[in-house]
Amino acid sequence: MTMKVRKAVFPAAGLGTRFLPATKAQPKEMLPLVDKPIIQYGVEEAMASGCDQIIIVTGRGKQAIEDHFDVSYELEKMLEERKKTDLLQIVRHISEMSHLAYVRQKEALGLGHAVLTARELVGNEPFAVLLADDVIDSPVPCLQQLLEVHKKTGASVLAVQKIDGPSISAYGVLKAKPVEGSNGKLFEVEDLVEKPKYEQAPSNLAVIGRYVLTPGIFQELENIQAGAGGELQLTDGLKSLLKKEKIYGCVFEGKRHDTGDKLGFLKATVEFALKREDLGAPLRQFLKELDF
Ligand code: G1P
């Protein structure tokens, strides 16, 4: 029997330099896709996958994230008085969503360090990590797909997408062998490398920001040295964990939007808006009328 994965960690201490000046006084995780902050998509995915404890690793200037998931009495009172029941429901739903805990990462030393910062709150149990920048649109939540593999194997499981061409260099990349009978969906990891040069990438299997990790990762993260970009990399921790435990890569079903990238953010905004009942038709019309 594997332990139920209850806790989901969201590293959110990054400075968001790619979105300056929008992120000068506002966390990048709070930028909205249509009308919902990016991080809320991830929190909803974690909850839909069965996690009921959300741990957000924050840093300086991230107060707006805590306020967002907190009760806003003034706003609720105003909406109640004005009988805006739909909006009231939306606002209440956010603060009632789940149990949230926050821990500060005092220095931006990398993703591996961010995960290590959550160690005490996670304890000695398997847990999920979600990188909010990666917004994944899928009928079965991406994290749930990984959790199904974890349930069968008890091992750490990484979300994987096949990326062809030079953009593979922006990812953690796997050397891995397909698991028999999995139809090319599941891989047993043999090695990992963070942001390899295109020519040196061991495959086209890129790690996307969803992980189910065994608590063994903490020990490894404590001992790694700074890697790519001078940061403590989660990928290096996983490489080290691989010497002791099996790790799987799961090619998930769904569409991933890289909202940490400006073009990716714009594309996601358009796609999400097109799917909306209230916005889809007029936006589609507007796009048709644009003179390219
Ligand atoms: C991080 C990880 C990388 C992973 C990527 C997925 O990189 O370090 O291994 O492939 O997220 O989005 P970042 O995008 O933070 O540079």
PDB file of C-alpha atoms and ligand atoms in Angstrom:
ATOM      1  CA  MET A   1       0.000   0.000   0.000  1.00  0.00           C
ATOM      2  CA  THR A   2       1.353   3.407  -0.928  1.00  0.00           C
ATOM      3  CA  MET A   3       0.631   6.397   1.280  1.00  0.00           C
ATOM      4  CA  LYS A   4      -1.960   8.859   0.037  1.00  0.00           C
ATOM      5  CA  VAL A   5      -0.404  12.027  -1.351  1.00  0.00           C
ATOM      6  CA  ARG A   6      -2.039  14.864   0.574  1.00  0.00           C
ATOM      7  CA  LYS A   7       0.414  17.695   0.255  1.00  0.00           C
ATOM      8  CA  ALA A   8       1.170  19.831  -2.776  1.00  0.00           C
ATOM      9  CA  VAL A   9       4.106  22.225  -2.800  1.00  0.00           C
ATOM     10  CA  PHE A  10       4.100  25.334  -4.990  1.00  0.00           C
ATOM     11  CA  PRO A  11       7.482  27.037  -5.354  1.00  0.00           C
ATOM     12  CA  ALA A  12       6.527  30.689  -5.810  1.00  0.00           C
ATOM     13  CA  ALA A  13       9.493  32.735  -4.655  1.00  0.00           C
ATOM     14  CA  GLY A  14      10.874  33.494  -8.131  1.00  0.00           C
ATOM     15  CA  LEU A  15      11.347  37.116  -9.102  1.00  0.00           C
ATOM     16  CA  GLY A  16       9.419  36.982 -12.362  1.00  0.00           C
ATOM     17  CA  THR A  17      11.937  39.070 -14.263  1.00  0.00           C
ATOM     18  CA  ARG A  18      10.563  37.835 -17.597  1.00  0.00           C
ATOM     19  CA  PHE A  19       7.384  39.811 -16.987  1.00  0.00           C
ATOM     20  CA  LEU A  20       8.832  43.097 -15.819  1.00  0.00           C
ATOM     21  CA  PRO A  21       7.512  45.722 -15.380  1.00  0.00           C
ATOM     22  CA  ALA A  22       4.197  43.908 -14.638  1.00  0.00           C
ATOM     23  CA  THR A  23       5.902  41.941 -11.874  1.00  0.00           C
ATOM     24  CA  LYS A  24       7.707  44.827 -10.223  1.00  0.00           C
ATOM     25  CA  ALA A  25       5.170  45.126  -7.398  1.00  0.00           C
ATOM     26  CA  GLN A  26       3.054  42.043  -8.129  1.00  0.00           C
ATOM     27  CA  PRO A  27       3.911  38.338  -7.988  1.00  0.00           C
ATOM     28  CA  LYS A  28       4.029  36.670 -11.402  1.00  0.00           C
ATOM     29  CA  GLU A  29       1.852  33.890  -9.986  1.00  0.00           C
ATOM     30  CA  MET A  30      -0.951  36.446  -9.660  1.00  0.00           C
ATOM     31  CA  LEU A  31      -0.992  37.457 -13.329  1.00  0.00           C
ATOM     32  CA  PRO A  32      -4.425  36.476 -14.594  1.00  0.00           C
ATOM     33  CA  LEU A  33      -5.242  34.078 -17.382  1.00  0.00           C
ATOM     34  CA  VAL A  34      -8.505  35.741 -18.405  1.00  0.00           C
ATOM     35  CA  ASP A  35      -9.731  36.465 -14.861  1.00  0.00           C
ATOM     36  CA  LYS A  36      -8.067  33.852 -12.656  1.00  0.00           C
ATOM     37  CA  PRO A  37      -4.523  34.145 -11.290  1.00  0.00           C
ATOM     38  CA  ILE A  38      -2.128  31.588 -12.733  1.00  0.00           C
ATOM     39  CA  ILE A  39      -1.458  29.963  -9.358  1.00  0.00           C
ATOM     40  CA  GLN A  40      -5.138  29.299  -8.772  1.00  0.00           C
ATOM     41  CA  TYR A  41      -5.221  26.978 -11.795  1.00  0.00           C
ATOM     42  CA  GLY A  42      -2.487  24.906 -10.163  1.00  0.00           C
ATOM     43  CA  VAL A  43      -4.114  24.906  -6.728  1.00  0.00           C
ATOM     44  CA  GLU A  44      -7.392  23.766  -8.279  1.00  0.00           C
ATOM     45  CA  GLU A  45      -5.560  20.996 -10.141  1.00  0.00           C
ATOM     46  CA  ALA A  46      -3.887  19.794  -6.926  1.00  0.00           C
ATOM     47  CA  MET A  47      -7.210  19.731  -5.117  1.00  0.00           C
ATOM     48  CA  ALA A  48      -9.003  17.995  -7.983  1.00  0.00           C
ATOM     49  CA  SER A  49      -6.240  15.370  -7.775  1.00  0.00           C
ATOM     50  CA  GLY A  50      -6.975  14.716  -4.092  1.00  0.00           C
ATOM     51  CA  CYS A  51      -4.394  16.921  -2.315  1.00  0.00           C
ATOM     52  CA  ASP A  52      -5.963  18.822   0.556  1.00  0.00           C
ATOM     53  CA  GLN A  53      -2.926  20.605   1.930  1.00  0.00           C
ATOM     54  CA  ILE A  54      -1.327  23.277  -0.173  1.00  0.00           C
ATOM     55  CA  ILE A  55       2.125  24.540   0.750  1.00  0.00           C
ATOM     56  CA  ILE A  56       3.265  27.696  -0.992  1.00  0.00           C
ATOM     57  CA  VAL A  57       6.945  28.592  -0.897  1.00  0.00           C
ATOM     58  CA  THR A  58       6.967  32.361  -1.064  1.00  0.00           C
ATOM     59  CA  GLY A  59       9.483  35.135  -0.800  1.00  0.00           C
ATOM     60  CA  ARG A  60       9.632  38.891  -0.487  1.00  0.00           C
ATOM     61  CA  GLY A  61       6.868  40.766  -2.299  1.00  0.00           C
ATOM     62  CA  LYS A  62       4.516  37.785  -2.496  1.00  0.00           C
ATOM     63  CA  GLN A  63       1.906  38.991  -0.002  1.00  0.00           C
ATOM     64  CA  ALA A  64      -0.760  39.186  -2.713  1.00  0.00           C
ATOM     65  CA  ILE A  65      -0.757  35.366  -2.995  1.00  0.00           C
ATOM     66  CA  GLU A  66      -1.629  34.986   0.695  1.00  0.00           C
ATOM     67  CA  ASP A  67      -4.277  37.688   0.461  1.00  0.00           C
ATOM     68  CA  HIS A  68      -5.788  36.031  -2.582  1.00  0.00           C
ATOM     69  CA  PHE A  69      -6.414  32.736  -0.803  1.00  0.00           C
ATOM     70  CA  ASP A  70      -7.571  34.443   2.396  1.00  0.00           C
ATOM     71  CA  VAL A  71     -11.044  35.672   3.344  1.00  0.00           C
ATOM     72  CA  SER A  72     -11.769  39.214   2.184  1.00  0.00           C
ATOM     73  CA  TYR A  73     -14.453  40.461   4.586  1.00  0.00           C
ATOM     74  CA  GLU A  74     -14.855  43.923   3.056  1.00  0.00           C
ATOM     75  CA  LEU A  75     -15.229  42.546  -0.452  1.00  0.00           C
ATOM     76  CA  GLU A  76     -17.673  39.827   0.627  1.00  0.00           C
ATOM     77  CA  LYS A  77     -19.758  42.317   2.598  1.00  0.00           C
ATOM     78  CA  MET A  78     -19.912  44.704  -0.331  1.00  0.00           C
ATOM     79  CA  LEU A  79     -20.901  41.949  -2.774  1.00  0.00           C
ATOM     80  CA  GLU A  80     -23.545  40.699  -0.329  1.00  0.00           C
ATOM     81  CA  GLU A  81     -25.031  44.176   0.069  1.00  0.00           C
ATOM     82  CA  ARG A  82     -25.116  44.691  -3.669  1.00  0.00           C
ATOM     83  CA  LYS A  83     -26.639  41.212  -4.124  1.00  0.00           C
ATOM     84  CA  LYS A  84     -23.852  40.129  -6.494  1.00  0.00           C
ATOM     85  CA  THR A  85     -24.319  36.476  -5.580  1.00  0.00           C
ATOM     86  CA  ASP A  86     -22.366  35.008  -8.510  1.00  0.00           C
ATOM     87  CA  LEU A  87     -19.278  37.041  -7.682  1.00  0.00           C
ATOM     88  CA  LEU A  88     -19.714  36.373  -3.989  1.00  0.00           C
ATOM     89  CA  GLN A  89     -19.667  32.650  -4.680  1.00  0.00           C
ATOM     90  CA  ILE A  90     -16.486  32.936  -6.756  1.00  0.00           C
ATOM     91  CA  VAL A  91     -14.736  34.965  -4.049  1.00  0.00           C
ATOM     92  CA  ARG A  92     -15.856  32.634  -1.220  1.00  0.00           C
ATOM     93  CA  HIS A  93     -14.874  29.536  -3.158  1.00  0.00           C
ATOM     94  CA  ILE A  94     -11.252  30.734  -3.253  1.00  0.00           C
ATOM     95  CA  SER A  95     -10.875  31.233   0.486  1.00  0.00           C
ATOM     96  CA  GLU A  96     -12.753  28.024   1.315  1.00  0.00           C
ATOM     97  CA  MET A  97     -10.687  26.013  -1.130  1.00  0.00           C
ATOM     98  CA  SER A  98      -8.288  24.225   1.094  1.00  0.00           C
ATOM     99  CA  HIS A  99      -5.806  24.260   3.884  1.00  0.00           C
ATOM    100  CA  LEU A 100      -2.942  26.522   2.897  1.00  0.00           C
ATOM    101  CA  ALA A 101       0.425  26.934   4.560  1.00  0.00           C
ATOM    102  CA  TYR A 102       3.201  29.315   3.623  1.00  0.00           C
ATOM    103  CA  VAL A 103       6.920  29.083   4.091  1.00  0.00           C
ATOM    104  CA  ARG A 104       9.474  31.682   3.085  1.00  0.00           C
ATOM    105  CA  GLN A 105      12.438  30.942   0.884  1.00  0.00           C
ATOM    106  CA  LYS A 106      14.744  33.676   2.022  1.00  0.00           C
ATOM    107  CA  GLU A 107      17.105  33.539  -0.930  1.00  0.00           C
ATOM    108  CA  ALA A 108      16.322  32.601  -4.522  1.00  0.00           C
ATOM    109  CA  LEU A 109      18.804  29.714  -4.677  1.00  0.00           C
ATOM    110  CA  GLY A 110      16.897  27.572  -7.150  1.00  0.00           C
ATOM    111  CA  LEU A 111      14.034  25.102  -7.487  1.00  0.00           C
ATOM    112  CA  GLY A 112      15.822  22.389  -5.510  1.00  0.00           C
ATOM    113  CA  HIS A 113      16.301  24.803  -2.646  1.00  0.00           C
ATOM    114  CA  ALA A 114      12.637  25.882  -2.825  1.00  0.00           C
ATOM    115  CA  VAL A 115      11.493  22.268  -2.469  1.00  0.00           C
ATOM    116  CA  LEU A 116      13.923  21.723   0.409  1.00  0.00           C
ATOM    117  CA  THR A 117      12.432  24.778   2.143  1.00  0.00           C
ATOM    118  CA  ALA A 118       9.109  22.882   2.389  1.00  0.00           C
ATOM    119  CA  ARG A 119      10.730  19.899   4.117  1.00  0.00           C
ATOM    120  CA  GLU A 120       9.377  20.501   7.609  1.00  0.00           C
ATOM    121  CA  LEU A 121       5.860  21.139   6.394  1.00  0.00           C
ATOM    122  CA  VAL A 122       5.900  18.034   4.211  1.00  0.00           C
ATOM    123  CA  GLY A 123       7.479  15.650   6.717  1.00  0.00           C
ATOM    124  CA  ASN A 124       8.188  12.047   5.923  1.00  0.00           C
ATOM    125  CA  GLU A 125       5.565  11.353   3.273  1.00  0.00           C
ATOM    126  CA  PRO A 126       5.276  11.441  -0.515  1.00  0.00           C
ATOM    127  CA  PHE A 127       4.167  14.805  -1.874  1.00  0.00           C
ATOM    128  CA  ALA A 128       3.466  16.689  -5.078  1.00  0.00           C
ATOM    129  CA  VAL A 129       5.292  19.671  -6.547  1.00  0.00           C
ATOM    130  CA  LEU A 130       3.539  21.929  -9.031  1.00  0.00           C
ATOM    131  CA  LEU A 131       5.230  24.741 -10.926  1.00  0.00           C
ATOM    132  CA  ALA A 132       2.422  27.225 -11.416  1.00  0.00           C
ATOM    133  CA  ASP A 133       3.910  28.598 -14.674  1.00  0.00           C
ATOM    134  CA  ASP A 134       2.972  25.358 -16.373  1.00  0.00           C
ATOM    135  CA  VAL A 135      -0.797  25.490 -16.720  1.00  0.00           C
ATOM    136  CA  ILE A 136      -2.120  22.158 -17.938  1.00  0.00           C
ATOM    137  CA  ASP A 137      -5.504  21.815 -19.525  1.00  0.00           C
ATOM    138  CA  SER A 138      -6.696  18.205 -19.478  1.00  0.00           C
ATOM    139  CA  PRO A 139      -9.846  16.190 -18.820  1.00  0.00           C
ATOM    140  CA  VAL A 140      -8.031  14.176 -16.124  1.00  0.00           C
ATOM    141  CA  PRO A 141      -5.895  16.565 -14.055  1.00  0.00           C
ATOM    142  CA  CYS A 142      -2.212  16.076 -14.928  1.00  0.00           C
ATOM    143  CA  LEU A 143      -1.241  15.546 -11.290  1.00  0.00           C
ATOM    144  CA  GLN A 144      -3.880  12.852 -10.939  1.00  0.00           C
ATOM    145  CA  GLN A 145      -2.355  11.025 -13.916  1.00  0.00           C
ATOM    146  CA  LEU A 146       1.014  11.023 -12.128  1.00  0.00           C
ATOM    147  CA  LEU A 147      -0.595   9.950  -8.857  1.00  0.00           C
ATOM    148  CA  GLU A 148      -2.074   6.901 -10.559  1.00  0.00           C
ATOM    149  CA  VAL A 149       1.449   5.806 -11.536  1.00  0.00           C
ATOM    150  CA  HIS A 150       2.720   6.565  -8.033  1.00  0.00           C
ATOM    151  CA  LYS A 151      -0.041   4.465  -6.513  1.00  0.00           C
ATOM    152  CA  LYS A 152       1.054   1.440  -8.546  1.00  0.00           C
ATOM    153  CA  THR A 153       4.798   1.902  -8.151  1.00  0.00           C
ATOM    154  CA  GLY A 154       5.313   3.800  -4.897  1.00  0.00           C
ATOM    155  CA  ALA A 155       8.039   5.690  -6.773  1.00  0.00           C
ATOM    156  CA  SER A 156       8.637   9.316  -7.707  1.00  0.00           C
ATOM    157  CA  VAL A 157       6.912  10.261 -10.954  1.00  0.00           C
ATOM    158  CA  LEU A 158       7.691  13.194 -13.247  1.00  0.00           C
ATOM    159  CA  ALA A 159       5.416  14.718 -15.863  1.00  0.00           C
ATOM    160  CA  VAL A 160       6.955  14.456 -19.301  1.00  0.00           C
ATOM    161  CA  GLN A 161       6.288  16.054 -22.654  1.00  0.00           C
ATOM    162  CA  LYS A 162       8.068  15.281 -25.923  1.00  0.00           C
ATOM    163  CA  ILE A 163       9.791  18.430 -27.149  1.00  0.00           C
ATOM    164  CA  ASP A 164      11.545  18.306 -30.503  1.00  0.00           C
ATOM    165  CA  GLY A 165      14.178  20.805 -31.570  1.00  0.00           C
ATOM    166  CA  PRO A 166      16.466  23.259 -29.789  1.00  0.00           C
ATOM    167  CA  SER A 167      13.873  24.381 -27.229  1.00  0.00           C
ATOM    168  CA  ILE A 168      14.626  21.127 -25.336  1.00  0.00           C
ATOM    169  CA  SER A 169      17.479  23.170 -23.773  1.00  0.00           C
ATOM    170  CA  ALA A 170      14.986  24.995 -21.563  1.00  0.00           C
ATOM    171  CA  TYR A 171      14.082  21.839 -19.634  1.00  0.00           C
ATOM    172  CA  GLY A 172      15.198  19.034 -17.426  1.00  0.00           C
ATOM    173  CA  VAL A 173      15.657  16.147 -19.882  1.00  0.00           C
ATOM    174  CA  LEU A 174      15.463  12.392 -19.302  1.00  0.00           C
ATOM    175  CA  LYS A 175      17.470   9.471 -20.491  1.00  0.00           C
ATOM    176  CA  ALA A 176      14.896   6.764 -20.070  1.00  0.00           C
ATOM    177  CA  LYS A 177      13.623   3.429 -21.305  1.00  0.00           C
ATOM    178  CA  PRO A 178       9.963   2.771 -22.096  1.00  0.00           C
ATOM    179  CA  VAL A 179       8.082   0.597 -19.624  1.00  0.00           C
ATOM    180  CA  GLU A 180       6.801  -2.490 -21.417  1.00  0.00           C
ATOM    181  CA  GLY A 181       3.087  -2.513 -22.111  1.00  0.00           C
ATOM    182  CA  SER A 182       2.663   1.191 -21.348  1.00  0.00           C
ATOM    183  CA  ASN A 183       2.187   2.168 -24.973  1.00  0.00           C
ATOM    184  CA  GLY A 184       5.016   4.675 -24.847  1.00  0.00           C
ATOM    185  CA  LYS A 185       3.339   6.557 -21.994  1.00  0.00           C
ATOM    186  CA  LEU A 186       5.587   5.499 -19.151  1.00  0.00           C
ATOM    187  CA  PHE A 187       9.372   5.563 -18.924  1.00  0.00           C
ATOM    188  CA  GLU A 188      11.807   4.325 -16.364  1.00  0.00           C
ATOM    189  CA  VAL A 189      14.320   7.097 -15.790  1.00  0.00           C
ATOM    190  CA  GLU A 190      17.986   6.179 -16.255  1.00  0.00           C
ATOM    191  CA  ASP A 191      19.499   9.639 -15.998  1.00  0.00           C
ATOM    192  CA  LEU A 192      18.484  13.306 -15.968  1.00  0.00           C
ATOM    193  CA  VAL A 193      20.168  16.487 -17.070  1.00  0.00           C
ATOM    194  CA  GLU A 194      19.071  20.074 -16.448  1.00  0.00           C
ATOM    195  CA  LYS A 195      18.946  22.373 -19.474  1.00  0.00           C
ATOM    196  CA  PRO A 196      21.350  20.453 -21.735  1.00  0.00           C
ATOM    197  CA  LYS A 197      22.693  21.883 -24.977  1.00  0.00           C
ATOM    198  CA  TYR A 198      20.491  20.727 -27.857  1.00  0.00           C
ATOM    199  CA  GLU A 199      23.272  18.507 -29.263  1.00  0.00           C
ATOM    200  CA  GLN A 200      23.815  16.901 -25.885  1.00  0.00           C
ATOM    201  CA  ALA A 201      20.184  16.282 -24.891  1.00  0.00           C
ATOM    202  CA  PRO A 202      19.815  12.569 -24.123  1.00  0.00           C
ATOM    203  CA  SER A 203      16.271  12.436 -25.587  1.00  0.00           C
ATOM    204  CA  ASN A 204      13.251  14.568 -26.433  1.00  0.00           C
ATOM    205  CA  LEU A 205      11.599  13.735 -23.081  1.00  0.00           C
ATOM    206  CA  ALA A 206      11.308  17.043 -21.237  1.00  0.00           C
ATOM    207  CA  VAL A 207      10.244  17.336 -17.610  1.00  0.00           C
ATOM    208  CA  ILE A 208       7.199  19.570 -17.150  1.00  0.00           C
ATOM    209  CA  GLY A 209       6.315  21.240 -13.855  1.00  0.00           C
ATOM    210  CA  ARG A 210       4.440  18.420 -12.115  1.00  0.00           C
ATOM    211  CA  TYR A 211       6.185  15.965  -9.817  1.00  0.00           C
ATOM    212  CA  VAL A 212       5.205  13.327  -7.299  1.00  0.00           C
ATOM    213  CA  LEU A 213       8.195  12.842  -5.028  1.00  0.00           C
ATOM    214  CA  THR A 214       9.114  10.455  -2.270  1.00  0.00           C
ATOM    215  CA  PRO A 215      10.466  12.123   0.878  1.00  0.00           C
ATOM    216  CA  GLY A 216      13.869  10.608   0.045  1.00  0.00           C
ATOM    217  CA  ILE A 217      14.405  13.616  -2.221  1.00  0.00           C
ATOM    218  CA  PHE A 218      15.057  15.891   0.767  1.00  0.00           C
ATOM    219  CA  GLN A 219      18.194  14.050   1.795  1.00  0.00           C
ATOM    220  CA  GLU A 220      19.518  14.346  -1.752  1.00  0.00           C
ATOM    221  CA  LEU A 221      18.668  18.035  -2.036  1.00  0.00           C
ATOM    222  CA  GLU A 222      20.610  18.689   1.124  1.00  0.00           C
ATOM    223  CA  ASN A 223      23.746  17.314  -0.427  1.00  0.00           C
ATOM    224  CA  ILE A 224      23.732  18.612  -3.997  1.00  0.00           C
ATOM    225  CA  GLN A 225      25.952  21.410  -5.262  1.00  0.00           C
ATOM    226  CA  ALA A 226      24.862  24.361  -7.380  1.00  0.00           C
ATOM    227  CA  GLY A 227      24.223  23.182 -10.951  1.00  0.00           C
ATOM    228  CA  ALA A 228      22.879  24.798 -14.146  1.00  0.00           C
ATOM    229  CA  GLY A 229      22.616  28.577 -13.800  1.00  0.00           C
ATOM    230  CA  GLY A 230      24.479  28.429 -10.480  1.00  0.00           C
ATOM    231  CA  GLU A 231      21.277  27.226  -8.761  1.00  0.00           C
ATOM    232  CA  LEU A 232      20.412  24.216  -6.623  1.00  0.00           C
ATOM    233  CA  GLN A 233      18.460  22.200  -9.149  1.00  0.00           C
ATOM    234  CA  LEU A 234      15.649  19.759  -8.386  1.00  0.00           C
ATOM    235  CA  THR A 235      16.849  17.806 -11.419  1.00  0.00           C
ATOM    236  CA  ASP A 236      20.233  17.236  -9.725  1.00  0.00           C
ATOM    237  CA  GLY A 237      18.474  16.048  -6.567  1.00  0.00           C
ATOM    238  CA  LEU A 238      16.486  13.577  -8.656  1.00  0.00           C
ATOM    239  CA  LYS A 239      19.643  12.388 -10.418  1.00  0.00           C
ATOM    240  CA  SER A 240      21.094  11.634  -7.029  1.00  0.00           C
ATOM    241  CA  LEU A 241      17.878   9.954  -5.784  1.00  0.00           C
ATOM    242  CA  LEU A 242      18.023   7.690  -8.818  1.00  0.00           C
ATOM    243  CA  LYS A 243      20.990   5.873  -7.270  1.00  0.00           C
ATOM    244  CA  LYS A 244      18.665   4.702  -4.469  1.00  0.00           C
ATOM    245  CA  GLU A 245      15.144   4.589  -5.878  1.00  0.00           C
ATOM    246  CA  LYS A 246      13.319   4.121  -9.163  1.00  0.00           C
ATOM    247  CA  ILE A 247      11.865   7.196 -10.845  1.00  0.00           C
ATOM    248  CA  TYR A 248       9.299   7.186 -13.615  1.00  0.00           C
ATOM    249  CA  GLY A 249       8.467   9.701 -16.327  1.00  0.00           C
ATOM    250  CA  CYS A 250       4.834   9.851 -17.407  1.00  0.00           C
ATOM    251  CA  VAL A 251       3.859  11.309 -20.778  1.00  0.00           C
ATOM    252  CA  PHE A 252       0.627  12.928 -19.608  1.00  0.00           C
ATOM    253  CA  GLU A 253      -2.461  13.575 -21.660  1.00  0.00           C
ATOM    254  CA  GLY A 254      -3.393  17.216 -21.926  1.00  0.00           C
ATOM    255  CA  LYS A 255      -2.232  20.526 -23.265  1.00  0.00           C
ATOM    256  CA  ARG A 256       0.474  22.374 -21.392  1.00  0.00           C
ATOM    257  CA  HIS A 257       0.769  26.140 -21.572  1.00  0.00           C
ATOM    258  CA  ASP A 258       4.070  27.740 -20.629  1.00  0.00           C
ATOM    259  CA  THR A 259       2.702  30.891 -19.038  1.00  0.00           C
ATOM    260  CA  GLY A 260       6.174  31.852 -17.797  1.00  0.00           C
ATOM    261  CA  ASP A 261       6.923  32.856 -21.368  1.00  0.00           C
ATOM    262  CA  LYS A 262       5.293  35.967 -22.856  1.00  0.00           C
ATOM    263  CA  LEU A 263       4.102  34.316 -26.045  1.00  0.00           C
ATOM    264  CA  GLY A 264       2.973  31.238 -24.109  1.00  0.00           C
ATOM    265  CA  PHE A 265       1.063  33.495 -21.732  1.00  0.00           C
ATOM    266  CA  LEU A 266      -0.685  35.288 -24.591  1.00  0.00           C
ATOM    267  CA  LYS A 267      -1.573  32.037 -26.351  1.00  0.00           C
ATOM    268  CA  ALA A 268      -2.962  30.573 -23.123  1.00  0.00           C
ATOM    269  CA  THR A 269      -5.021  33.704 -22.519  1.00  0.00           C
ATOM    270  CA  VAL A 270      -6.575  33.482 -25.987  1.00  0.00           C
ATOM    271  CA  GLU A 271      -7.226  29.738 -25.770  1.00  0.00           C
ATOM    272  CA  PHE A 272      -8.788  29.919 -22.317  1.00  0.00           C
ATOM    273  CA  ALA A 273     -10.926  32.897 -23.324  1.00  0.00           C
ATOM    274  CA  LEU A 274     -12.083  31.125 -26.494  1.00  0.00           C
ATOM    275  CA  LYS A 275     -13.332  28.251 -24.355  1.00  0.00           C
ATOM    276  CA  ARG A 276     -15.394  30.536 -22.157  1.00  0.00           C
ATOM    277  CA  GLU A 277     -19.122  30.691 -22.659  1.00  0.00           C
ATOM    278  CA  ASP A 278     -19.259  34.430 -22.017  1.00  0.00           C
ATOM    279  CA  LEU A 279     -16.212  35.400 -24.098  1.00  0.00           C
ATOM    280  CA  GLY A 280     -15.641  32.705 -26.718  1.00  0.00           C
ATOM    281  CA  ALA A 281     -17.992  33.887 -29.475  1.00  0.00           C
ATOM    282  CA  PRO A 282     -17.206  37.628 -29.374  1.00  0.00           C
ATOM    283  CA  LEU A 283     -13.459  36.966 -29.100  1.00  0.00           C
ATOM    284  CA  ARG A 284     -13.556  34.556 -32.036  1.00  0.00           C
ATOM    285  CA  GLN A 285     -15.373  37.223 -34.039  1.00  0.00           C
ATOM    286  CA  PHE A 286     -12.830  39.861 -33.034  1.00  0.00           C
ATOM    287  CA  LEU A 287      -9.908  37.618 -34.040  1.00  0.00           C
ATOM    288  CA  LYS A 288     -11.506  36.980 -37.434  1.00  0.00           C
ATOM    289  CA  GLU A 289     -11.859  40.705 -38.024  1.00  0.00           C
ATOM    290  CA  LEU A 290      -8.230  41.458 -37.190  1.00  0.00           C
ATOM    291  CA  ASP A 291      -6.333  42.587 -40.212  1.00  0.00           C
ATOM    292  CA  PHE A 292      -3.080  40.571 -40.178  1.00  0.00           C
TER     293      PHE A 292
HETATM  294  C1  G1P B   1      12.135  24.112 -14.223  1.00  0.00           C
HETATM  295  C2  G1P B   1      12.962  22.863 -13.992  1.00  0.00           C
HETATM  296  C3  G1P B   1      13.113  22.067 -15.296  1.00  0.00           C
HETATM  297  C4  G1P B   1      11.753  21.778 -15.887  1.00  0.00           C
HETATM  298  C5  G1P B   1      10.939  23.084 -16.051  1.00  0.00           C
HETATM  299  C6  G1P B   1       9.496  22.767 -16.465  1.00  0.00           C
HETATM  300  O1  G1P B   1      12.876  25.000 -15.035  1.00  0.00           O
HETATM  301  O2  G1P B   1      14.219  23.219 -13.473  1.00  0.00           O
HETATM  302  O3  G1P B   1      13.797  20.873 -15.054  1.00  0.00           O
HETATM  303  O4  G1P B   1      11.899  21.127 -17.128  1.00  0.00           O
HETATM  304  O5  G1P B   1      10.886  23.809 -14.821  1.00  0.00           O
HETATM  305  O6  G1P B   1       8.760  23.917 -16.699  1.00  0.00           O
HETATM  306  P1  G1P B   1      12.508  26.572 -15.173  1.00  0.00           P
HETATM  307  O7  G1P B   1      11.367  26.639 -16.169  1.00  0.00           O
HETATM  308  O8  G1P B   1      12.106  27.038 -13.826  1.00  0.00           O
HETATM  309  O9  G1P B   1      13.745  27.209 -15.694  1.00  0.00           O
END
